[in-house]
Amino acid sequence: MEFRRIERFPPYVFSIVNELKMAARRSGEDIVDLGMGNPDIPTPEAVVEKLKEAVDNPRNHRYSASRGIPKLRAAVSSLYERAWGVDIDPETEAVAVIGAKEGLSHLAWVLCEPGDSVLVPEPTYPIHTYAMILAGANLTSIPMTHESDFFGDMVKAYERSEPKPRVVLCSFPHNPTTAMVDINFFEQLVDFAKSRGVMVIHDLAYADLVFDAERAPSFLQARGAKDVGVEFFSMSKSYSMPGWRLAFCVGNPEMVGALTKLKSYLDYGVFQPIQIAGIIALNECGEVPKQIREVYRSRRDALCEGLDRIGWEMPVPEATMFAWAPIPEEFKHMGSLDFAKHLVHEGKVAVSPGIGFGNQGDGFVRFALVENEQRIRQAVRGMRRAIEMGPPK
């Protein structure tokens, strides 16, 4: 049988490490899981209580609004005004999506057709790449490192592409590299997009997980941003609601309208009690993102201090719930997948191999800060053993 839409997909390398982890656990081994970025912090109690109340009301069991109920869209619009000083029209410039992955994937369908070209960073979160592949688009990669001039590299990538890209997708703070940008970058990006007729998608998944500022800048703060692009804001990290699958696409009314039209054919929206609970999160839980950020800061510090003690050098992340670590020199020849396997077997620690985020990531592994400080220190002790053993013979 042929499955044409997924023929361009490589093996999902994260599942290889996950299967090793599960096999080790089944045999009784204690594996510290710093692999998948699955937040372990509980959802705010007020949000959970509102969900329970809303579930008890039979009216909320019916089909909901595909684009999100009016009060939910008003709530995210209000958040943008409070947090970033950005005016969002909840009727024409905001749509609720069933998680940012769903929203990005369906937006790709309405922006691209087979043969179109798209600019995407590498390494990057896999859906940024595969949403475009599913839409049939050709990808031009922009190399992404802590030290790189991302804007300059983006312009070079655009100029060497044929046909010229019609979309650029980026995400800051960035997963997996944890790189940050300032508002000046977004100003440049808007000018670039306007001068070349390019549309912009910005994924602001880690808006509140910034350790040396109140929050990350929004793409929509840049002058004229709504003329050229949209931004995705997710409830998963800021409010620790990953399994609830609630996010938003906001910005350019034509792009939002196109996504809204497609979704009206494909789904009936998020389960309405979740939407109602989301309103409580956005309107009444303003301190929660700060509290969540401090949990991740403590875990980041435990990991970075531990790695430093064992001689594993790594830039200290300024943002996100991840750390992006270059593979120690002695192990670089193994590549990230085999090195990740080595850490599971000998260190009893699961991490994400950098190759899963694109070929440019193969010299790195990603740590997710989804275990408490005690478990992170246990992981560091295990990694010390694995590194002291040296590469497998």
CSV table of C-alpha atoms in Angstrom, one decimal:
chain,number,residue,atom,x,y,z
A,1,MET,CA,0.0,0.0,0.0
A,2,GLU,CA,1.0,3.6,-0.6
A,3,PHE,CA,0.5,6.3,2.0
A,4,ARG,CA,1.6,9.3,-0.1
A,5,ARG,CA,1.2,12.1,2.4
A,6,ILE,CA,3.6,10.6,4.8
A,7,GLU,CA,6.2,9.1,2.4
A,8,ARG,CA,8.6,12.1,3.1
A,9,PHE,CA,8.5,11.4,6.8
A,10,PRO,CA,11.7,9.8,8.3
A,11,PRO,CA,11.5,7.3,11.2
A,12,TYR,CA,10.3,9.1,14.3
A,13,VAL,CA,13.5,9.0,16.3
A,14,PHE,CA,11.9,10.1,19.6
A,15,SER,CA,9.9,6.9,19.6
A,16,ILE,CA,13.1,4.9,19.4
A,17,VAL,CA,14.4,6.4,22.6
A,18,ASN,CA,11.0,6.1,24.2
A,19,GLU,CA,10.8,2.4,23.4
A,20,LEU,CA,14.2,1.9,25.0
A,21,LYS,CA,13.0,3.8,28.1
A,22,MET,CA,9.8,1.7,28.4
A,23,ALA,CA,11.6,-1.6,27.9
A,24,ALA,CA,14.1,-0.6,30.7
A,25,ARG,CA,11.3,0.4,33.0
A,26,ARG,CA,9.4,-2.9,32.3
A,27,SER,CA,12.6,-4.8,33.4
A,28,GLY,CA,12.5,-2.8,36.7
A,29,GLU,CA,15.1,-0.1,35.9
A,30,ASP,CA,14.5,3.5,37.1
A,31,ILE,CA,14.8,5.8,34.1
A,32,VAL,CA,14.8,9.5,34.6
A,33,ASP,CA,12.8,10.9,31.7
A,34,LEU,CA,14.1,14.2,30.4
A,35,GLY,CA,13.0,13.4,26.9
A,36,MET,CA,9.5,14.4,25.8
A,37,GLY,CA,8.6,18.0,26.8
A,38,ASN,CA,5.4,16.9,28.6
A,39,PRO,CA,4.8,19.4,31.5
A,40,ASP,CA,4.3,17.7,34.9
A,41,ILE,CA,3.1,20.8,36.8
A,42,PRO,CA,-0.6,20.5,37.6
A,43,THR,CA,-3.1,22.8,35.9
A,44,PRO,CA,-4.3,25.6,38.1
A,45,GLU,CA,-7.0,24.5,40.6
A,46,ALA,CA,-9.4,27.2,39.6
A,47,VAL,CA,-9.3,26.1,36.0
A,48,VAL,CA,-9.9,22.4,36.9
A,49,GLU,CA,-12.8,23.4,39.2
A,50,LYS,CA,-14.4,25.5,36.4
A,51,LEU,CA,-14.1,22.5,34.0
A,52,LYS,CA,-15.9,20.2,36.5
A,53,GLU,CA,-18.7,22.8,36.9
A,54,ALA,CA,-19.0,23.2,33.1
A,55,VAL,CA,-19.1,19.5,32.5
A,56,ASP,CA,-22.1,19.1,34.8
A,57,ASN,CA,-24.1,21.4,32.5
A,58,PRO,CA,-25.7,19.3,29.7
A,59,ARG,CA,-25.8,22.4,27.4
A,60,ASN,CA,-22.0,22.2,27.2
A,61,HIS,CA,-22.1,18.6,25.8
A,62,ARG,CA,-23.3,19.7,22.4
A,63,TYR,CA,-21.3,20.8,19.4
A,64,SER,CA,-19.4,24.0,20.2
A,65,ALA,CA,-18.2,26.8,18.0
A,66,SER,CA,-15.3,25.7,15.7
A,67,ARG,CA,-13.6,29.1,16.0
A,68,GLY,CA,-14.0,29.3,19.8
A,69,ILE,CA,-16.9,30.7,21.9
A,70,PRO,CA,-17.0,34.5,21.9
A,71,LYS,CA,-15.9,35.0,25.6
A,72,LEU,CA,-12.9,32.8,25.0
A,73,ARG,CA,-11.8,34.8,21.9
A,74,ALA,CA,-12.4,38.0,23.9
A,75,ALA,CA,-10.3,36.6,26.8
A,76,VAL,CA,-7.2,36.0,24.5
A,77,SER,CA,-7.7,39.4,23.0
A,78,SER,CA,-7.7,41.0,26.4
A,79,LEU,CA,-4.5,39.1,27.3
A,80,TYR,CA,-2.7,40.5,24.3
A,81,GLU,CA,-3.7,44.0,25.2
A,82,ARG,CA,-2.5,43.6,28.8
A,83,ALA,CA,0.7,41.7,28.1
A,84,TRP,CA,1.9,43.2,24.9
A,85,GLY,CA,-0.2,46.3,24.2
A,86,VAL,CA,-1.5,44.6,21.0
A,87,ASP,CA,-5.1,45.3,19.9
A,88,ILE,CA,-6.8,42.1,18.7
A,89,ASP,CA,-10.3,42.1,17.3
A,90,PRO,CA,-11.9,38.9,18.7
A,91,GLU,CA,-14.3,38.6,15.8
A,92,THR,CA,-11.9,38.8,12.9
A,93,GLU,CA,-8.3,38.4,14.3
A,94,ALA,CA,-8.6,35.5,16.7
A,95,VAL,CA,-9.5,31.8,16.3
A,96,ALA,CA,-9.2,29.0,18.9
A,97,VAL,CA,-7.5,25.9,17.8
A,98,ILE,CA,-7.2,22.4,19.1
A,99,GLY,CA,-3.6,22.9,20.2
A,100,ALA,CA,-1.0,24.8,18.2
A,101,LYS,CA,0.0,21.6,16.3
A,102,GLU,CA,-3.5,21.3,14.9
A,103,GLY,CA,-3.6,25.0,14.1
A,104,LEU,CA,-0.2,25.1,12.4
A,105,SER,CA,-1.0,22.1,10.3
A,106,HIS,CA,-4.3,23.4,9.1
A,107,LEU,CA,-3.0,26.9,8.5
A,108,ALA,CA,-0.3,25.3,6.3
A,109,TRP,CA,-3.1,23.8,4.2
A,110,VAL,CA,-4.6,27.1,3.4
A,111,LEU,CA,-1.3,29.0,2.8
A,112,CYS,CA,0.5,26.4,0.7
A,113,GLU,CA,-0.2,24.0,-2.2
A,114,PRO,CA,2.2,21.5,-3.7
A,115,GLY,CA,5.2,23.2,-5.2
A,116,ASP,CA,5.1,26.3,-3.0
A,117,SER,CA,8.3,27.1,-1.0
A,118,VAL,CA,8.5,27.8,2.7
A,119,LEU,CA,11.3,29.0,5.0
A,120,VAL,CA,11.7,27.0,8.2
A,121,PRO,CA,14.5,27.0,10.8
A,122,GLU,CA,16.6,23.9,11.4
A,123,PRO,CA,16.7,22.5,13.9
A,124,THR,CA,13.2,23.2,15.0
A,125,TYR,CA,10.1,21.6,16.6
A,126,PRO,CA,9.1,18.8,14.2
A,127,ILE,CA,5.6,20.1,13.4
A,128,HIS,CA,7.0,23.3,12.0
A,129,THR,CA,8.6,21.1,9.3
A,130,TYR,CA,6.1,18.4,8.8
A,131,ALA,CA,3.0,20.7,8.7
A,132,MET,CA,4.5,22.2,5.6
A,133,ILE,CA,5.5,18.8,4.1
A,134,LEU,CA,1.9,17.6,4.6
A,135,ALA,CA,0.7,20.6,2.7
A,136,GLY,CA,3.0,19.6,-0.2
A,137,ALA,CA,5.4,22.5,0.2
A,138,ASN,CA,9.1,22.5,-0.5
A,139,LEU,CA,11.3,23.5,2.5
A,140,THR,CA,14.2,25.8,2.5
A,141,SER,CA,16.1,25.5,5.9
A,142,ILE,CA,17.5,28.4,7.8
A,143,PRO,CA,20.4,27.2,10.0
A,144,MET,CA,19.6,28.0,13.7
A,145,THR,CA,22.2,28.2,16.4
A,146,HIS,CA,22.8,30.4,19.5
A,147,GLU,CA,25.5,32.3,17.7
A,148,SER,CA,23.9,32.6,14.2
A,149,ASP,CA,22.5,35.7,12.6
A,150,PHE,CA,19.1,34.2,12.0
A,151,PHE,CA,17.7,37.2,10.1
A,152,GLY,CA,20.7,37.4,7.8
A,153,ASP,CA,20.6,33.6,7.2
A,154,MET,CA,16.9,33.9,6.5
A,155,VAL,CA,17.5,36.5,3.8
A,156,LYS,CA,20.2,34.4,2.2
A,157,ALA,CA,17.9,31.4,2.3
A,158,TYR,CA,15.2,33.4,0.6
A,159,GLU,CA,17.5,34.6,-2.1
A,160,ARG,CA,18.8,31.1,-3.0
A,161,SER,CA,15.3,29.6,-3.1
A,162,GLU,CA,13.4,28.9,-6.3
A,163,PRO,CA,10.5,29.4,-6.4
A,164,LYS,CA,10.7,32.2,-3.9
A,165,PRO,CA,9.2,31.2,-0.6
A,166,ARG,CA,5.7,32.6,0.2
A,167,VAL,CA,5.8,31.8,4.0
A,168,VAL,CA,8.4,32.1,6.7
A,169,LEU,CA,7.8,30.2,10.0
A,170,CYS,CA,9.7,30.9,13.1
A,171,SER,CA,9.3,30.5,16.9
A,172,PHE,CA,11.0,32.5,19.6
A,173,PRO,CA,11.8,31.5,22.3
A,174,HIS,CA,13.0,28.7,20.2
A,175,ASN,CA,12.5,24.9,20.7
A,176,PRO,CA,15.0,23.2,20.8
A,177,THR,CA,17.8,25.7,20.9
A,178,THR,CA,16.2,28.0,23.5
A,179,ALA,CA,17.4,31.0,21.5
A,180,MET,CA,15.7,34.4,22.0
A,181,VAL,CA,15.2,37.5,19.9
A,182,ASP,CA,14.1,41.1,20.7
A,183,ILE,CA,11.5,43.3,19.1
A,184,ASN,CA,14.0,44.7,16.7
A,185,PHE,CA,14.2,41.3,15.0
A,186,PHE,CA,10.4,41.3,14.5
A,187,GLU,CA,10.6,44.8,13.1
A,188,GLN,CA,13.1,43.6,10.5
A,189,LEU,CA,11.0,40.5,9.8
A,190,VAL,CA,7.9,42.6,9.1
A,191,ASP,CA,9.9,44.9,6.7
A,192,PHE,CA,11.3,41.8,5.0
A,193,ALA,CA,7.9,40.2,4.6
A,194,LYS,CA,6.3,43.4,3.3
A,195,SER,CA,9.0,44.0,0.7
A,196,ARG,CA,8.8,40.5,-0.7
A,197,GLY,CA,5.2,39.6,-0.3
A,198,VAL,CA,5.9,36.9,2.2
A,199,MET,CA,3.5,35.7,5.0
A,200,VAL,CA,4.8,35.1,8.5
A,201,ILE,CA,3.8,32.5,11.1
A,202,HIS,CA,5.2,32.9,14.5
A,203,ASP,CA,4.8,30.2,17.2
A,204,LEU,CA,4.9,31.9,20.7
A,205,ALA,CA,4.6,28.6,22.7
A,206,TYR,CA,7.0,29.8,25.4
A,207,ALA,CA,5.8,33.3,25.8
A,208,ASP,CA,6.0,33.2,29.6
A,209,LEU,CA,8.9,30.9,30.2
A,210,VAL,CA,11.6,33.6,30.0
A,211,PHE,CA,14.0,33.8,32.9
A,212,ASP,CA,15.4,37.3,32.7
A,213,ALA,CA,12.3,39.2,31.5
A,214,GLU,CA,8.6,39.4,32.3
A,215,ARG,CA,7.8,37.6,29.1
A,216,ALA,CA,9.0,37.2,25.5
A,217,PRO,CA,8.2,39.8,22.9
A,218,SER,CA,5.3,39.1,20.6
A,219,PHE,CA,5.7,39.2,16.8
A,220,LEU,CA,2.5,41.3,16.8
A,221,GLN,CA,4.2,44.1,18.7
A,222,ALA,CA,6.2,45.0,15.6
A,223,ARG,CA,4.8,47.9,13.5
A,224,GLY,CA,2.6,46.5,10.7
A,225,ALA,CA,2.9,42.9,11.9
A,226,LYS,CA,-0.8,42.2,11.4
A,227,ASP,CA,-0.4,43.2,7.7
A,228,VAL,CA,1.8,40.2,7.0
A,229,GLY,CA,1.3,37.5,9.6
A,230,VAL,CA,-0.2,35.6,12.6
A,231,GLU,CA,1.0,34.3,15.9
A,232,PHE,CA,0.1,31.1,17.8
A,233,PHE,CA,-0.3,31.4,21.6
A,234,SER,CA,-0.7,28.2,23.5
A,235,MET,CA,-2.1,27.4,26.9
A,236,SER,CA,0.1,24.3,27.3
A,237,LYS,CA,3.2,25.8,28.8
A,238,SER,CA,2.1,29.2,30.3
A,239,TYR,CA,-0.8,27.6,32.2
A,240,SER,CA,0.4,24.0,32.3
A,241,MET,CA,-2.5,22.8,30.2
A,242,PRO,CA,-0.8,20.5,27.7
A,243,GLY,CA,-3.4,17.8,27.6
A,244,TRP,CA,-6.3,20.2,27.3
A,245,ARG,CA,-5.4,21.1,23.7
A,246,LEU,CA,-6.2,24.7,23.6
A,247,ALA,CA,-4.4,27.4,21.7
A,248,PHE,CA,-5.1,30.4,19.5
A,249,CYS,CA,-4.1,31.9,16.1
A,250,VAL,CA,-4.2,35.7,16.2
A,251,GLY,CA,-3.2,38.5,13.9
A,252,ASN,CA,-3.8,39.1,10.2
A,253,PRO,CA,-7.6,38.9,9.6
A,254,GLU,CA,-7.3,37.3,6.1
A,255,MET,CA,-5.0,34.5,7.4
A,256,VAL,CA,-7.2,34.0,10.5
A,257,GLY,CA,-10.3,34.0,8.3
A,258,ALA,CA,-8.8,31.4,6.0
A,259,LEU,CA,-7.9,29.1,8.9
A,260,THR,CA,-11.4,29.7,10.5
A,261,LYS,CA,-13.1,28.7,7.2
A,262,LEU,CA,-11.1,25.5,6.8
A,263,LYS,CA,-11.8,24.6,10.5
A,264,SER,CA,-15.5,25.1,9.9
A,265,TYR,CA,-15.3,22.2,7.5
A,266,LEU,CA,-13.1,20.0,9.7
A,267,ASP,CA,-14.1,20.2,13.3
A,268,TYR,CA,-16.6,21.5,15.9
A,269,GLY,CA,-13.9,23.1,18.1
A,270,VAL,CA,-12.5,22.2,21.5
A,271,PHE,CA,-14.9,20.6,24.0
A,272,GLN,CA,-16.9,23.5,25.3
A,273,PRO,CA,-16.1,23.0,29.1
A,274,ILE,CA,-12.4,23.2,28.2
A,275,GLN,CA,-13.1,26.5,26.4
A,276,ILE,CA,-15.0,27.8,29.5
A,277,ALA,CA,-12.2,26.7,31.8
A,278,GLY,CA,-9.7,28.4,29.4
A,279,ILE,CA,-11.5,31.7,30.0
A,280,ILE,CA,-10.8,31.4,33.7
A,281,ALA,CA,-7.1,30.7,33.0
A,282,LEU,CA,-6.8,33.8,30.8
A,283,ASN,CA,-8.8,36.2,32.9
A,284,GLU,CA,-8.2,35.1,36.5
A,285,CYS,CA,-4.8,33.3,36.7
A,286,GLY,CA,-2.4,36.1,35.9
A,287,GLU,CA,0.2,35.0,38.5
A,288,VAL,CA,0.3,31.3,37.4
A,289,PRO,CA,2.7,31.8,34.4
A,290,LYS,CA,5.2,33.5,36.8
A,291,GLN,CA,4.9,30.6,39.3
A,292,ILE,CA,5.4,28.0,36.6
A,293,ARG,CA,8.4,29.9,35.3
A,294,GLU,CA,10.1,29.8,38.7
A,295,VAL,CA,9.6,26.0,38.9
A,296,TYR,CA,11.4,25.7,35.5
A,297,ARG,CA,14.1,28.2,36.6
A,298,SER,CA,14.9,26.0,39.6
A,299,ARG,CA,15.1,22.9,37.5
A,300,ARG,CA,17.2,24.6,34.9
A,301,ASP,CA,19.7,25.7,37.5
A,302,ALA,CA,19.9,22.2,39.0
A,303,LEU,CA,20.6,20.7,35.6
A,304,CYS,CA,23.1,23.3,34.5
A,305,GLU,CA,25.0,23.3,37.8
A,306,GLY,CA,25.1,19.5,37.7
A,307,LEU,CA,26.3,19.3,34.1
A,308,ASP,CA,29.0,21.9,34.9
A,309,ARG,CA,30.2,19.8,37.8
A,310,ILE,CA,30.7,16.8,35.6
A,311,GLY,CA,32.5,18.8,32.9
A,312,TRP,CA,29.6,18.9,30.3
A,313,GLU,CA,29.7,22.5,29.0
A,314,MET,CA,26.4,23.9,27.8
A,315,PRO,CA,24.9,27.5,27.3
A,316,VAL,CA,22.6,28.3,30.2
A,317,PRO,CA,19.1,28.6,28.7
A,318,GLU,CA,17.5,32.1,28.8
A,319,ALA,CA,14.0,30.7,28.1
A,320,THR,CA,11.8,27.7,27.5
A,321,MET,CA,11.5,24.5,29.5
A,322,PHE,CA,14.5,22.9,27.7
A,323,ALA,CA,18.2,22.8,27.6
A,324,TRP,CA,20.1,22.3,24.3
A,325,ALA,CA,23.4,20.6,25.0
A,326,PRO,CA,26.3,19.9,22.5
A,327,ILE,CA,27.3,16.2,22.7
A,328,PRO,CA,30.6,15.9,24.7
A,329,GLU,CA,33.6,15.8,22.3
A,330,GLU,CA,34.5,12.2,23.0
A,331,PHE,CA,31.0,11.1,21.9
A,332,LYS,CA,30.3,13.4,18.9
A,333,HIS,CA,31.2,10.7,16.4
A,334,MET,CA,28.3,8.6,17.6
A,335,GLY,CA,25.6,11.1,16.5
A,336,SER,CA,22.7,12.1,18.7
A,337,LEU,CA,20.6,9.0,18.4
A,338,ASP,CA,23.3,6.5,19.5
A,339,PHE,CA,24.5,8.9,22.2
A,340,ALA,CA,20.9,9.1,23.5
A,341,LYS,CA,20.7,5.3,23.5
A,342,HIS,CA,24.0,5.2,25.5
A,343,LEU,CA,22.5,7.5,28.1
A,344,VAL,CA,19.5,5.3,28.5
A,345,HIS,CA,21.5,2.1,28.8
A,346,GLU,CA,24.4,3.3,31.0
A,347,GLY,CA,23.1,6.5,32.6
A,348,LYS,CA,19.4,5.5,33.1
A,349,VAL,CA,18.4,8.9,31.6
A,350,ALA,CA,16.2,9.5,28.6
A,351,VAL,CA,16.9,12.6,26.5
A,352,SER,CA,15.7,13.7,23.0
A,353,PRO,CA,18.3,13.2,20.2
A,354,GLY,CA,18.9,16.4,18.3
A,355,ILE,CA,18.6,14.6,14.9
A,356,GLY,CA,14.8,14.5,15.7
A,357,PHE,CA,14.7,18.3,15.2
A,358,GLY,CA,16.5,18.2,11.8
A,359,ASN,CA,19.9,17.2,10.5
A,360,GLN,CA,21.4,20.4,11.9
A,361,GLY,CA,20.6,19.2,15.4
A,362,ASP,CA,22.6,16.0,15.2
A,363,GLY,CA,25.5,17.3,17.3
A,364,PHE,CA,23.1,18.0,20.3
A,365,VAL,CA,20.7,16.4,22.7
A,366,ARG,CA,17.7,18.2,24.3
A,367,PHE,CA,16.8,18.0,28.0
A,368,ALA,CA,13.2,18.6,29.0
A,369,LEU,CA,12.9,20.1,32.5
A,370,VAL,CA,9.9,17.8,33.4
A,371,GLU,CA,11.4,16.1,36.5
A,372,ASN,CA,11.9,17.7,39.9
A,373,GLU,CA,15.3,18.9,41.2
A,374,GLN,CA,16.0,15.6,43.1
A,375,ARG,CA,15.4,13.5,40.0
A,376,ILE,CA,17.5,15.9,37.9
A,377,ARG,CA,20.4,15.5,40.3
A,378,GLN,CA,19.9,11.7,40.0
A,379,ALA,CA,20.0,12.1,36.2
A,380,VAL,CA,23.3,14.0,36.5
A,381,ARG,CA,24.9,11.2,38.5
A,382,GLY,CA,23.8,8.7,35.9
A,383,MET,CA,25.1,10.8,33.1
A,384,ARG,CA,28.5,11.1,34.9
A,385,ARG,CA,28.7,7.3,34.9
A,386,ALA,CA,27.8,7.1,31.3
A,387,ILE,CA,30.4,9.7,30.3
A,388,GLU,CA,33.1,8.2,32.4
A,389,MET,CA,32.6,4.8,30.7
A,390,GLY,CA,33.4,6.4,27.4
A,391,PRO,CA,31.8,5.5,24.0
A,392,PRO,CA,30.7,1.9,23.5
A,393,LYS,CA,33.4,-0.3,21.9
